[in-house]
């Protein structure tokens, strides 16, 4: 069965960086795009970016440009999302999600369990 | 703040029918982009509920259905059950947002009375 298993909770100081991992299993890793979506406490979902595991290319939401990096390791079927310059507004649960294309837009058919990142001094 | 607009909350009694709207614009739903819906139970990750406007993944009861018209979409839930109490999110694509591959609504909290 398809599974996306994320790394554990993190606590960071303002200004620091955090790197979250997402290990995929149960399907051919390079055949599906992987996205990152975050959710601040009590708030809605926010799309952050996408990585194409086959070639490693990425695309990010404009608000994260310049401080987000996404990489992948095809040998372990794992993708990584690193966010730098953290502020308290980055406190959120971060999800990885597998993308599927339907005609005109992608949807997310499997999600990781989420990783809580807390930014606090 | 959110490109797609949803009502913050809806409610209904067990057995009733409720609908959740998702209003967009000419650069997203109105441009013909498909709409997808997710259910998020408290403390859990979102779960795909409807894809491609009105398609249910395997395992999703037929009590859930979706529709799309012009610049909006709707999620309908019939035969409301206590276990349906959750947050619901619509999602699509917006051509005006550089680099973006997905936009969400702000979410709707469904309360089963």
Short mmCIF file of C-alpha atoms in Angstrom, two decimals, chain A residues 3-106:
data_model
loop_
_atom_site.label_atom_id
_atom_site.label_comp_id
_atom_site.label_asym_id
_atom_site.label_seq_id
_atom_site.Cartn_x
_atom_site.Cartn_y
_atom_site.Cartn_z
CA UNK A 3 2.68 5.23 2.35
CA UNK A 4 4.35 8.56 2.96
CA UNK A 5 6.18 8.60 6.29
CA UNK A 6 7.54 11.88 7.56
CA UNK A 7 10.23 12.73 10.08
CA UNK A 8 9.41 13.75 13.63
CA UNK A 9 8.55 17.05 15.23
CA UNK A 10 11.11 19.84 15.30
CA UNK A 11 11.69 22.94 17.41
CA UNK A 12 13.76 25.80 16.03
CA UNK A 13 14.79 29.29 17.08
CA UNK A 14 13.78 32.25 14.92
CA UNK A 15 16.21 32.68 12.04
CA UNK A 16 17.14 29.01 11.94
CA UNK A 17 16.41 26.41 9.26
CA UNK A 18 14.53 23.13 9.37
CA UNK A 19 14.69 20.09 7.09
CA UNK A 20 11.76 17.67 6.97
CA UNK A 21 11.87 14.31 5.22
CA UNK A 22 9.16 12.25 3.55
CA UNK A 23 9.85 8.60 2.71
CA UNK A 24 7.64 7.04 0.06
CA UNK A 25 6.82 3.38 -0.31
CA UNK A 26 4.31 1.12 -2.03
CA UNK A 27 4.67 2.64 -5.52
CA UNK A 28 7.29 3.59 -8.11
CA UNK A 29 8.86 6.69 -6.58
CA UNK A 30 9.85 8.49 -9.78
CA UNK A 31 6.42 8.13 -11.39
CA UNK A 32 4.58 10.65 -9.20
CA UNK A 33 5.20 14.25 -8.22
CA UNK A 34 5.42 15.11 -4.53
CA UNK A 35 4.08 18.30 -2.99
CA UNK A 36 4.48 20.04 0.35
CA UNK A 37 1.50 21.64 2.07
CA UNK A 38 1.49 23.32 5.46
CA UNK A 39 -1.16 24.14 8.04
CA UNK A 40 -0.66 26.73 10.76
CA UNK A 41 -2.43 26.06 14.08
CA UNK A 42 -6.19 26.41 13.63
CA UNK A 43 -5.74 27.57 10.04
CA UNK A 44 -6.29 26.21 6.54
CA UNK A 45 -4.05 24.42 4.09
CA UNK A 46 -1.34 26.26 2.17
CA UNK A 47 0.45 24.83 -0.87
CA UNK A 48 4.20 25.38 -0.69
CA UNK A 49 5.85 23.63 -3.60
CA UNK A 50 6.42 20.58 -5.76
CA UNK A 51 9.34 18.33 -6.60
CA UNK A 52 9.49 15.97 -9.57
CA UNK A 53 11.36 12.94 -8.22
CA UNK A 54 12.50 11.73 -11.63
CA UNK A 55 14.64 14.72 -12.51
CA UNK A 56 14.61 16.68 -9.27
CA UNK A 57 13.10 19.87 -10.72
CA UNK A 58 11.06 22.03 -8.38
CA UNK A 59 8.53 24.85 -8.33
CA UNK A 60 7.54 26.91 -5.32
CA UNK A 61 4.78 29.25 -4.22
CA UNK A 62 5.96 32.82 -4.61
CA UNK A 63 5.83 33.58 -0.88
CA UNK A 64 8.49 30.94 -0.16
CA UNK A 65 10.84 31.75 -3.05
CA UNK A 66 14.36 32.30 -1.83
CA UNK A 67 14.07 30.43 1.44
CA UNK A 68 12.76 27.00 0.47
CA UNK A 69 14.63 24.06 -1.00
CA UNK A 70 13.32 20.66 -2.04
CA UNK A 71 15.56 17.71 -2.83
CA UNK A 72 15.16 14.01 -3.32
CA UNK A 73 17.13 10.81 -2.89
CA UNK A 74 15.95 8.22 -5.38
CA UNK A 75 17.99 5.46 -3.71
CA UNK A 76 15.82 5.73 -0.58
CA UNK A 77 12.63 7.11 -2.19
CA UNK A 78 12.80 10.11 0.09
CA UNK A 79 12.11 13.78 -0.52
CA UNK A 80 13.27 16.63 1.69
CA UNK A 81 11.90 20.10 2.29
CA UNK A 82 14.17 22.69 3.90
CA UNK A 83 12.86 26.06 5.01
CA UNK A 84 15.25 28.78 6.17
CA UNK A 85 14.89 32.14 7.88
CA UNK A 86 12.20 30.76 10.17
CA UNK A 87 9.84 33.08 12.04
CA UNK A 88 6.99 32.36 14.42
CA UNK A 89 4.66 32.49 11.42
CA UNK A 90 6.30 29.31 10.12
CA UNK A 91 5.01 27.35 13.09
CA UNK A 92 2.81 24.77 11.41
CA UNK A 93 2.26 21.14 10.54
CA UNK A 94 4.03 20.35 7.29
CA UNK A 95 2.63 17.62 5.04
CA UNK A 96 4.02 15.89 2.00
CA UNK A 97 1.41 14.68 -0.47
CA UNK A 98 1.52 12.65 -3.66
CA UNK A 99 0.23 14.45 -6.74
CA UNK A 100 -2.01 13.00 -9.44
CA UNK A 101 -2.98 14.84 -12.60
CA UNK A 102 -6.65 15.02 -13.53
CA UNK A 103 -7.23 16.80 -16.83
CA UNK A 104 -6.63 20.43 -15.83
CA UNK A 105 -5.25 20.29 -12.29
CA UNK A 106 -3.44 18.06 -9.84
#
